[in-house]
């Protein structure tokens, strides 16, 4: 989302235990510079007090159709005028049913019906309610009506059961809302991304790895999804939750990652190598834990395959993009690497930003270096995807 435009969001909250997560969502939206107006159903107020949301958004919360705080008495029309979206989170099974039927018997359902902006819902309910054919029918109807449905996620539920029905976590939901507004520059494209470090075993408990959080690769996956692409993310070991809409393939070693890439690359339009692949692996790793003794331990290392180079050198390669994290002379080393790897585009940064959510990134292509202003990784990922879309659109057709 452009930071210069303050988006007005009507945040609707319905009755479910996940209402407590909506407080965090409201906080994150405010932090991202959105102007948030909260509207709650009566049942939602049984879970969280309106005052919580008033304190977080700095605005009174509305719950009823007959509220005389709005001068013209038409809160259901007033709130969505000029709003960028109505986001209902959590959306209970009952509320989804109401929306699907176009009912309007409280403020939130009435303003959903009267709105002229996009409607997004984040369902949250017990897994059996979610699996019920009635709910499935209602959700299918809402999708046909153009309503964006985010989630639900799978996992442990407040009722003690496991399965689909949990509300998507607030950070992911915010990313979904922001993603909704992104231009669909890669609609219909298949994008394959490597991310995170690789881990090369020394023995049963030790290994060699690279310092990489995976945050940049996951942000690129998110940005590609938001641009309308079909995304497969091949990830080394990280602590991150992948974007729900990406196909995730887990890899440990560089060899695993190469195998996964080889399996999937045939279908790919764009390949983005963000992974910090270990350059060497240990010859003859020990199956058991190596016991310490007083002697010097020598490890024999052999070079790993270069995954990106393998893809670039395929007979019919996808559009390939590389990453380079350098500790010095970024502009010089990145350009050398781009030419050596025969890449139309390489994104380079200095290693200081590895664990951070923010980075400094420069894009290198045939026209030169394009430094991006310092900012969140997701913003850089979006700029990268826009740049890829531009170059991809200009590439010569096969055989030229
Ligand atoms: N890469 C890869 N496989 C490898 C090494 C690197 O796919 N075995 C990819 C990375 O994902 C990245 C790009 O190549 O997109 C550059 O990675 P980097 O480690 O900076 O490059 P190296 O060729 O390994 O050069 P260096 O000597 O700087 O380590």
Tab-separated table of C-alpha atoms and ligand atoms in Angstrom:
chain	number	residue	atom	x	y	z
A	1	UNK	CA	0.000	0.000	0.000
A	2	UNK	CA	1.316	3.416	-0.879
A	3	UNK	CA	2.340	5.155	2.311
A	4	UNK	CA	1.256	8.514	0.938
A	5	UNK	CA	-2.412	7.539	0.726
A	6	UNK	CA	-4.136	7.089	4.070
A	7	UNK	CA	-6.642	4.315	3.479
A	8	UNK	CA	-9.884	4.430	5.424
A	9	UNK	CA	-10.897	0.966	6.577
A	10	UNK	CA	-14.128	-0.031	8.273
A	11	UNK	CA	-13.145	-2.881	10.581
A	12	UNK	CA	-16.172	-5.031	11.376
A	13	UNK	CA	-16.020	-7.388	14.346
A	14	UNK	CA	-18.513	-10.184	14.896
A	15	UNK	CA	-19.081	-12.532	17.812
A	16	UNK	CA	-16.332	-15.092	18.200
A	17	UNK	CA	-13.403	-15.696	20.487
A	18	UNK	CA	-11.062	-14.505	17.719
A	19	UNK	CA	-12.446	-10.995	18.407
A	20	UNK	CA	-9.501	-10.566	20.749
A	21	UNK	CA	-7.169	-10.924	17.750
A	22	UNK	CA	-9.026	-8.074	16.027
A	23	UNK	CA	-7.558	-5.737	18.660
A	24	UNK	CA	-4.074	-6.565	17.383
A	25	UNK	CA	-5.281	-6.187	13.793
A	26	UNK	CA	-6.656	-2.716	14.600
A	27	UNK	CA	-3.323	-1.795	16.206
A	28	UNK	CA	-1.326	-3.012	13.191
A	29	UNK	CA	-3.622	-1.175	10.778
A	30	UNK	CA	-3.157	2.052	12.728
A	31	UNK	CA	0.609	1.493	12.722
A	32	UNK	CA	0.522	1.127	8.919
A	33	UNK	CA	-1.150	4.536	8.727
A	34	UNK	CA	-4.686	3.337	7.997
A	35	UNK	CA	-7.652	5.290	9.268
A	36	UNK	CA	-9.720	2.651	11.096
A	37	UNK	CA	-13.408	2.888	12.029
A	38	UNK	CA	-14.551	-0.052	14.126
A	39	UNK	CA	-18.108	-1.377	13.950
A	40	UNK	CA	-19.065	-4.292	16.216
A	41	UNK	CA	-22.034	-6.589	16.389
A	42	UNK	CA	-23.749	-7.000	19.761
A	43	UNK	CA	-22.275	-10.462	20.209
A	44	UNK	CA	-18.762	-9.171	19.487
A	45	UNK	CA	-19.087	-6.779	22.443
A	46	UNK	CA	-19.558	-9.821	24.695
A	47	UNK	CA	-16.032	-10.964	23.833
A	48	UNK	CA	-14.137	-7.638	23.792
A	49	UNK	CA	-15.292	-4.270	25.088
A	50	UNK	CA	-15.735	-1.488	22.499
A	51	UNK	CA	-13.504	0.685	24.676
A	52	UNK	CA	-10.517	-1.490	23.727
A	53	UNK	CA	-10.994	-0.577	20.071
A	54	UNK	CA	-11.771	3.041	20.857
A	55	UNK	CA	-8.444	3.311	22.681
A	56	UNK	CA	-6.563	1.616	19.829
A	57	UNK	CA	-8.114	3.619	16.984
A	58	UNK	CA	-8.808	6.902	18.727
A	59	UNK	CA	-12.398	6.819	17.481
A	60	UNK	CA	-15.720	5.894	19.034
A	61	UNK	CA	-16.917	2.405	18.167
A	62	UNK	CA	-20.389	1.923	16.714
A	63	UNK	CA	-22.622	-1.066	17.329
A	64	UNK	CA	-26.232	-0.090	16.617
A	65	UNK	CA	-28.295	1.091	13.664
A	66	UNK	CA	-30.087	3.694	15.735
A	67	UNK	CA	-27.028	5.554	17.053
A	68	UNK	CA	-27.702	9.304	17.340
A	69	UNK	CA	-23.976	10.193	17.313
A	70	UNK	CA	-24.155	10.367	13.495
A	71	UNK	CA	-25.870	13.649	12.535
A	72	UNK	CA	-27.923	12.353	9.632
A	73	UNK	CA	-28.752	9.112	11.454
A	74	UNK	CA	-27.373	7.062	8.572
A	75	UNK	CA	-24.297	5.367	10.009
A	76	UNK	CA	-24.750	2.463	7.568
A	77	UNK	CA	-24.094	4.781	4.613
A	78	UNK	CA	-21.826	7.323	6.289
A	79	UNK	CA	-19.069	4.918	7.330
A	80	UNK	CA	-18.424	3.347	3.947
A	81	UNK	CA	-18.412	6.653	2.030
A	82	UNK	CA	-14.851	7.063	0.782
A	83	UNK	CA	-13.739	3.903	2.574
A	84	UNK	CA	-11.127	1.753	0.807
A	85	UNK	CA	-12.637	-1.454	2.175
A	86	UNK	CA	-14.805	-3.090	4.790
A	87	UNK	CA	-12.825	-5.815	6.551
A	88	UNK	CA	-14.832	-8.183	8.773
A	89	UNK	CA	-12.498	-10.008	11.164
A	90	UNK	CA	-13.490	-12.287	12.698
A	91	UNK	CA	-16.459	-13.185	10.505
A	92	UNK	CA	-18.641	-15.742	12.319
A	93	UNK	CA	-20.562	-18.499	10.535
A	94	UNK	CA	-23.788	-16.622	11.270
A	95	UNK	CA	-22.439	-13.393	9.806
A	96	UNK	CA	-21.243	-15.155	6.629
A	97	UNK	CA	-24.740	-16.641	6.261
A	98	UNK	CA	-26.255	-13.182	6.645
A	99	UNK	CA	-23.902	-11.684	4.057
A	100	UNK	CA	-24.569	-14.503	1.608
A	101	UNK	CA	-28.308	-13.810	1.853
A	102	UNK	CA	-27.986	-10.033	1.769
A	103	UNK	CA	-29.681	-9.606	5.130
A	104	UNK	CA	-29.412	-6.301	6.948
A	105	UNK	CA	-30.673	-6.487	10.523
A	106	UNK	CA	-27.848	-4.736	12.361
A	107	UNK	CA	-25.383	-1.927	11.642
A	108	UNK	CA	-22.537	-4.107	10.344
A	109	UNK	CA	-24.619	-6.249	7.992
A	110	UNK	CA	-26.486	-3.157	6.760
A	111	UNK	CA	-23.317	-1.231	5.961
A	112	UNK	CA	-21.893	-4.294	4.199
A	113	UNK	CA	-24.977	-4.271	1.981
A	114	UNK	CA	-24.939	-0.501	1.457
A	115	UNK	CA	-21.179	-0.226	0.720
A	116	UNK	CA	-19.614	0.681	-2.613
A	117	UNK	CA	-16.116	-0.513	-1.720
A	118	UNK	CA	-14.506	-3.990	-1.555
A	119	UNK	CA	-15.585	-6.356	1.225
A	120	UNK	CA	-13.050	-8.712	2.825
A	121	UNK	CA	-13.875	-11.332	5.437
A	122	UNK	CA	-11.693	-13.441	7.736
A	123	UNK	CA	-13.831	-16.398	8.836
A	124	UNK	CA	-13.302	-17.830	12.338
A	125	UNK	CA	-15.306	-20.661	13.813
A	126	UNK	CA	-15.204	-24.214	15.101
A	127	UNK	CA	-13.927	-26.607	12.404
A	128	UNK	CA	-17.222	-28.493	12.156
A	129	UNK	CA	-19.069	-25.249	11.550
A	130	UNK	CA	-16.526	-24.420	8.822
A	131	UNK	CA	-16.924	-27.899	7.269
A	132	UNK	CA	-20.717	-27.716	7.369
A	133	UNK	CA	-22.219	-27.732	3.843
A	134	UNK	CA	-24.293	-24.657	4.719
A	135	UNK	CA	-21.157	-22.638	5.532
A	136	UNK	CA	-19.411	-23.962	2.417
A	137	UNK	CA	-22.407	-22.854	0.309
A	138	UNK	CA	-22.383	-19.428	1.900
A	139	UNK	CA	-18.651	-18.942	1.382
A	140	UNK	CA	-18.887	-20.090	-2.249
A	141	UNK	CA	-21.727	-17.596	-2.766
A	142	UNK	CA	-19.707	-14.787	-1.194
A	143	UNK	CA	-16.732	-15.559	-3.461
A	144	UNK	CA	-19.053	-15.478	-6.485
A	145	UNK	CA	-20.275	-12.094	-5.260
A	146	UNK	CA	-16.689	-10.789	-5.325
A	147	UNK	CA	-16.084	-10.873	-1.568
A	148	UNK	CA	-12.430	-11.594	-0.670
A	149	UNK	CA	-12.198	-14.470	1.816
A	150	UNK	CA	-8.942	-14.659	3.795
A	151	UNK	CA	-8.428	-17.994	5.533
A	152	UNK	CA	-9.394	-19.584	7.796
A	153	UNK	CA	-6.123	-21.088	8.948
A	154	UNK	CA	-5.639	-24.531	10.366
A	155	UNK	CA	-4.461	-25.340	13.901
A	156	UNK	CA	-5.500	-25.631	17.513
A	157	UNK	CA	-8.891	-24.046	18.253
A	158	UNK	CA	-10.318	-22.410	21.368
A	159	UNK	CA	-12.778	-25.330	21.632
A	160	UNK	CA	-9.820	-27.731	21.957
A	161	UNK	CA	-10.239	-29.227	18.487
A	162	UNK	CA	-7.720	-29.129	15.623
A	163	UNK	CA	-8.509	-28.178	12.051
A	164	UNK	CA	-9.504	-25.356	9.715
A	165	UNK	CA	-11.461	-22.580	11.367
A	166	UNK	CA	-8.916	-20.387	13.159
A	167	UNK	CA	-8.837	-16.770	12.112
A	168	UNK	CA	-5.730	-15.900	10.086
A	169	UNK	CA	-3.159	-14.246	12.368
A	170	UNK	CA	-3.386	-10.429	12.421
A	171	UNK	CA	-0.040	-9.801	10.666
A	172	UNK	CA	-0.922	-12.150	7.847
A	173	UNK	CA	-4.379	-10.609	7.631
A	174	UNK	CA	-2.926	-7.120	7.345
A	175	UNK	CA	-0.667	-8.397	4.549
A	176	UNK	CA	-3.761	-9.909	2.849
A	177	UNK	CA	-5.597	-6.593	3.057
A	178	UNK	CA	-2.614	-4.649	1.718
A	179	UNK	CA	-2.015	-7.294	-0.935
A	180	UNK	CA	-5.577	-6.902	-2.176
A	181	UNK	CA	-4.782	-3.361	-3.303
A	182	UNK	CA	-1.604	-4.261	-5.220
A	183	UNK	CA	-1.672	-4.112	-9.039
A	184	UNK	CA	-1.892	-7.614	-10.532
A	185	UNK	CA	1.299	-7.246	-12.580
A	186	UNK	CA	2.083	-10.971	-12.665
A	187	UNK	CA	-1.454	-12.331	-13.088
A	188	UNK	CA	-1.337	-15.872	-14.435
A	189	UNK	CA	2.482	-16.170	-14.114
A	190	UNK	CA	4.115	-19.063	-12.322
A	191	UNK	CA	6.894	-17.938	-10.005
A	192	UNK	CA	9.396	-20.224	-8.273
A	193	UNK	CA	11.328	-18.767	-5.339
A	194	UNK	CA	14.136	-20.185	-3.191
A	195	UNK	CA	14.439	-18.698	0.306
A	196	UNK	CA	16.203	-19.041	3.633
A	197	UNK	CA	19.536	-20.716	4.331
A	198	UNK	CA	20.558	-24.275	3.558
A	199	UNK	CA	21.926	-26.566	6.260
A	200	UNK	CA	24.752	-28.992	5.501
A	201	UNK	CA	25.080	-31.740	8.122
A	202	UNK	CA	28.380	-32.383	9.913
A	203	UNK	CA	26.871	-35.062	12.158
A	204	UNK	CA	23.519	-35.951	13.722
A	205	UNK	CA	23.213	-32.619	15.563
A	206	UNK	CA	25.617	-30.174	13.921
A	207	UNK	CA	25.905	-28.535	10.570
A	208	UNK	CA	27.113	-25.637	8.464
A	209	UNK	CA	24.650	-22.961	7.534
A	210	UNK	CA	24.451	-19.359	6.368
A	211	UNK	CA	23.132	-16.389	8.297
A	212	UNK	CA	19.747	-15.927	6.644
A	213	UNK	CA	16.377	-15.377	8.304
A	214	UNK	CA	14.421	-16.084	5.102
A	215	UNK	CA	12.497	-12.832	5.600
A	216	UNK	CA	13.415	-11.384	2.204
A	217	UNK	CA	12.519	-14.558	0.290
A	218	UNK	CA	9.190	-14.849	2.122
A	219	UNK	CA	8.475	-11.164	1.436
A	220	UNK	CA	9.193	-11.735	-2.264
A	221	UNK	CA	6.790	-14.703	-2.226
A	222	UNK	CA	4.128	-12.542	-0.607
A	223	UNK	CA	4.678	-9.698	-3.101
A	224	UNK	CA	4.496	-12.111	-6.057
A	225	UNK	CA	1.216	-13.548	-4.723
A	226	UNK	CA	-0.153	-10.046	-4.240
A	227	UNK	CA	0.779	-9.327	-7.868
A	228	UNK	CA	-1.472	-12.214	-8.909
A	229	UNK	CA	1.206	-14.878	-9.524
A	230	UNK	CA	0.976	-18.550	-8.659
A	231	UNK	CA	3.867	-18.987	-6.251
A	232	UNK	CA	5.933	-21.978	-5.169
A	233	UNK	CA	8.325	-21.275	-2.322
A	234	UNK	CA	11.215	-23.684	-1.803
A	235	UNK	CA	12.485	-22.874	1.647
A	236	UNK	CA	15.482	-23.869	3.710
A	237	UNK	CA	15.040	-24.050	7.519
A	238	UNK	CA	13.465	-20.833	8.889
A	239	UNK	CA	11.158	-19.882	11.779
A	240	UNK	CA	8.760	-18.040	9.466
A	241	UNK	CA	5.158	-18.805	8.576
A	242	UNK	CA	4.839	-18.914	4.789
A	243	UNK	CA	2.065	-16.951	3.064
A	244	UNK	CA	-0.946	-19.277	3.107
A	245	UNK	CA	-1.561	-18.986	-0.635
A	246	UNK	CA	1.962	-20.102	-1.623
A	247	UNK	CA	2.818	-23.733	-2.291
A	248	UNK	CA	5.587	-24.518	0.207
A	249	UNK	CA	8.305	-27.086	-0.437
A	250	UNK	CA	10.756	-27.601	2.422
A	251	UNK	CA	14.439	-28.276	1.801
A	252	UNK	CA	17.353	-28.709	4.172
A	253	UNK	CA	20.567	-29.046	2.181
A	254	UNK	CA	21.581	-27.375	-1.083
A	255	UNK	CA	21.197	-30.763	-2.766
A	256	UNK	CA	17.558	-31.004	-1.503
A	257	UNK	CA	16.915	-27.517	-2.790
A	258	UNK	CA	18.427	-28.319	-6.180
A	259	UNK	CA	16.288	-31.468	-6.464
A	260	UNK	CA	13.134	-29.509	-5.612
A	261	UNK	CA	14.026	-26.765	-8.110
A	262	UNK	CA	14.733	-29.307	-10.859
A	263	UNK	CA	11.358	-30.984	-10.187
A	264	UNK	CA	9.418	-27.744	-10.430
A	265	UNK	CA	11.293	-25.418	-12.775
A	266	UNK	CA	9.786	-26.852	-15.977
A	267	UNK	CA	6.492	-25.129	-15.190
A	268	UNK	CA	8.031	-21.816	-14.231
A	269	UNK	CA	7.849	-18.407	-15.935
A	270	UNK	CA	10.026	-16.575	-13.402
A	271	UNK	CA	12.692	-17.985	-11.076
A	272	UNK	CA	13.916	-15.861	-8.158
A	273	UNK	CA	16.861	-17.222	-6.176
A	274	UNK	CA	16.754	-15.522	-2.790
A	275	UNK	CA	18.175	-18.455	-0.807
A	276	UNK	CA	21.539	-18.096	0.884
A	277	UNK	CA	22.797	-21.440	-0.329
A	278	UNK	CA	25.807	-22.835	1.534
A	279	UNK	CA	28.707	-22.880	-0.900
A	280	UNK	CA	30.127	-26.136	0.527
A	281	UNK	CA	28.833	-29.370	2.011
A	282	UNK	CA	30.623	-31.790	4.323
A	283	UNK	CA	31.971	-34.920	2.655
A	284	UNK	CA	31.104	-38.012	4.695
A	285	UNK	CA	28.976	-36.478	7.489
A	286	UNK	CA	28.791	-38.706	10.577
A	287	UNK	CA	25.448	-40.389	11.257
A	288	UNK	CA	26.139	-40.235	14.990
A	289	UNK	CA	27.105	-37.249	17.091
A	290	UNK	CA	30.866	-36.751	16.901
A	291	UNK	CA	32.390	-36.983	20.389
A	292	UNK	CA	34.769	-34.291	21.495
A	293	UNK	CA	38.412	-35.220	22.097
A	294	UNK	CA	41.674	-33.327	22.342
A	295	UNK	CA	42.558	-33.660	18.666
A	296	UNK	CA	42.092	-31.156	15.889
A	297	UNK	CA	39.031	-32.053	13.872
A	298	UNK	CA	39.320	-31.570	10.121
A	299	UNK	CA	36.230	-31.384	7.979
A	300	UNK	CA	36.480	-32.081	4.284
A	301	UNK	CA	34.246	-29.767	2.270
A	302	UNK	CA	33.159	-30.077	-1.322
A	303	UNK	CA	31.488	-27.357	-3.392
A	304	UNK	CA	27.698	-27.396	-3.642
A	305	UNK	CA	25.961	-27.085	-6.996
A	306	UNK	CA	24.999	-23.545	-7.969
A	307	UNK	CA	21.223	-23.808	-8.175
A	308	UNK	CA	20.669	-20.490	-9.926
A	309	UNK	CA	23.407	-21.193	-12.489
A	310	UNK	CA	21.775	-24.576	-13.179
A	311	UNK	CA	18.460	-22.871	-13.926
A	312	UNK	CA	20.021	-20.106	-16.054
A	313	UNK	CA	21.797	-22.726	-18.161
A	314	UNK	CA	18.684	-24.803	-18.895
A	315	UNK	CA	17.890	-25.049	-22.628
A	316	UNK	CA	14.680	-23.082	-22.134
A	317	UNK	CA	15.205	-21.133	-18.888
A	318	UNK	CA	12.605	-19.037	-17.115
A	319	UNK	CA	13.281	-15.333	-16.500
A	320	UNK	CA	15.933	-15.552	-13.764
A	321	UNK	CA	16.590	-13.148	-10.902
A	322	UNK	CA	19.427	-13.447	-8.391
A	323	UNK	CA	20.199	-11.974	-5.007
A	324	UNK	CA	23.573	-11.029	-3.610
A	325	UNK	CA	24.332	-10.216	-0.010
A	326	UNK	CA	27.790	-8.665	0.104
A	327	UNK	CA	29.830	-7.468	3.056
A	328	UNK	CA	31.636	-4.728	1.037
A	329	UNK	CA	31.810	-3.001	-2.383
A	330	UNK	CA	28.179	-3.866	-3.163
A	331	UNK	CA	27.941	-2.054	-6.505
A	332	UNK	CA	31.139	-3.592	-7.879
A	333	UNK	CA	30.579	-7.173	-6.651
A	334	UNK	CA	26.884	-7.259	-7.521
A	335	UNK	CA	27.517	-6.188	-11.129
A	336	UNK	CA	30.326	-8.743	-11.478
A	337	UNK	CA	28.022	-11.444	-10.070
A	338	UNK	CA	25.159	-10.466	-12.394
A	339	UNK	CA	27.390	-10.788	-15.459
A	340	UNK	CA	29.050	-13.988	-14.255
A	341	UNK	CA	25.633	-15.567	-13.596
A	342	UNK	CA	24.176	-14.163	-16.876
A	343	UNK	CA	21.207	-12.581	-15.075
A	344	UNK	CA	18.950	-9.858	-16.485
A	345	UNK	CA	18.316	-8.688	-12.912
A	346	UNK	CA	20.052	-9.017	-9.564
A	347	UNK	CA	19.023	-7.503	-6.220
A	348	UNK	CA	21.893	-6.710	-3.894
A	349	UNK	CA	22.261	-5.576	-0.316
A	350	UNK	CA	24.903	-5.212	2.324
A	351	UNK	CA	24.729	-7.964	4.953
A	352	UNK	CA	23.924	-5.673	7.898
A	353	UNK	CA	20.165	-6.068	7.339
A	354	UNK	CA	19.870	-9.876	7.393
A	355	UNK	CA	17.739	-10.313	10.532
A	356	UNK	CA	15.892	-7.033	10.272
A	357	UNK	CA	12.433	-6.397	8.819
A	358	UNK	CA	13.970	-3.425	7.027
A	359	UNK	CA	16.680	-3.398	4.404
A	360	UNK	CA	18.526	-1.359	1.849
A	361	UNK	CA	18.299	-2.912	-1.564
A	362	UNK	CA	19.656	-1.994	-4.991
A	363	UNK	CA	18.426	-3.505	-8.244
A	364	UNK	CA	21.049	-4.104	-10.946
A	365	UNK	CA	20.010	-4.601	-14.564
A	366	UNK	CA	21.311	-3.773	-18.076
A	367	UNK	CA	20.411	-0.125	-17.548
A	368	UNK	CA	22.496	0.208	-14.387
A	369	UNK	CA	21.913	0.348	-10.631
A	370	UNK	CA	18.556	1.362	-9.135
A	371	UNK	CA	18.907	1.959	-5.369
A	372	UNK	CA	15.616	1.661	-3.457
A	373	UNK	CA	15.072	3.859	-0.411
A	374	UNK	CA	15.626	2.155	2.958
A	375	UNK	CA	12.358	0.548	4.071
A	376	UNK	CA	10.508	-2.594	5.079
A	377	UNK	CA	11.470	-5.783	3.221
A	378	UNK	CA	7.901	-6.171	1.939
A	379	UNK	CA	8.119	-2.747	0.296
A	380	UNK	CA	11.394	-3.707	-1.397
A	381	UNK	CA	9.904	-7.029	-2.420
A	382	UNK	CA	7.006	-5.159	-4.064
A	383	UNK	CA	9.416	-2.833	-5.919
A	384	UNK	CA	11.399	-5.866	-7.055
A	385	UNK	CA	8.257	-7.595	-8.342
A	386	UNK	CA	7.216	-4.426	-10.216
A	387	UNK	CA	10.691	-4.270	-11.786
A	388	UNK	CA	10.559	-7.952	-12.722
A	389	UNK	CA	7.123	-7.453	-14.304
A	390	UNK	CA	8.511	-4.552	-16.375
A	391	UNK	CA	11.565	-6.487	-17.611
A	392	UNK	CA	9.562	-9.696	-18.098
A	393	UNK	CA	7.100	-7.799	-20.306
A	394	UNK	CA	10.005	-6.513	-22.431
A	395	UNK	CA	11.879	-9.788	-22.844
A	396	UNK	CA	12.378	-11.006	-26.414
A	397	UNK	CA	10.002	-13.760	-27.504
A	398	UNK	CA	11.437	-17.307	-27.740
A	399	UNK	CA	13.667	-17.754	-30.798
A	400	UNK	CA	14.494	-14.036	-31.199
B	1	LIG	N1	22.949	-19.348	-5.466
B	1	LIG	C1	22.439	-20.590	-5.776
B	1	LIG	N2	23.164	-21.701	-5.471
B	1	LIG	C2	24.358	-21.607	-4.885
B	1	LIG	C3	24.877	-20.341	-4.559
B	1	LIG	C4	24.140	-19.224	-4.869
B	1	LIG	O1	21.330	-20.672	-6.292
B	1	LIG	N3	25.027	-22.711	-4.613
B	1	LIG	C5	22.169	-18.147	-5.833
B	1	LIG	C6	21.613	-17.386	-4.641
B	1	LIG	O2	20.315	-17.827	-4.320
B	1	LIG	C7	21.632	-15.958	-5.153
B	1	LIG	C8	22.811	-15.903	-6.095
B	1	LIG	O3	23.049	-17.261	-6.479
B	1	LIG	O4	20.509	-15.650	-5.933
B	1	LIG	C9	24.049	-15.327	-5.525
B	1	LIG	O5	24.379	-15.980	-4.322
B	1	LIG	P1	25.750	-15.695	-3.596
B	1	LIG	O6	25.930	-16.651	-2.480
B	1	LIG	O7	25.867	-14.242	-3.307
B	1	LIG	O8	26.733	-16.000	-4.800
B	1	LIG	P2	27.899	-16.968	-4.980
B	1	LIG	O9	27.871	-17.323	-6.436
B	1	LIG	O10	27.866	-18.088	-4.016
B	1	LIG	O11	29.124	-15.983	-4.716
B	1	LIG	P3	29.982	-15.708	-3.400
B	1	LIG	O12	31.346	-16.060	-3.799
B	1	LIG	O13	29.801	-14.245	-3.127
B	1	LIG	O14	29.434	-16.578	-2.285
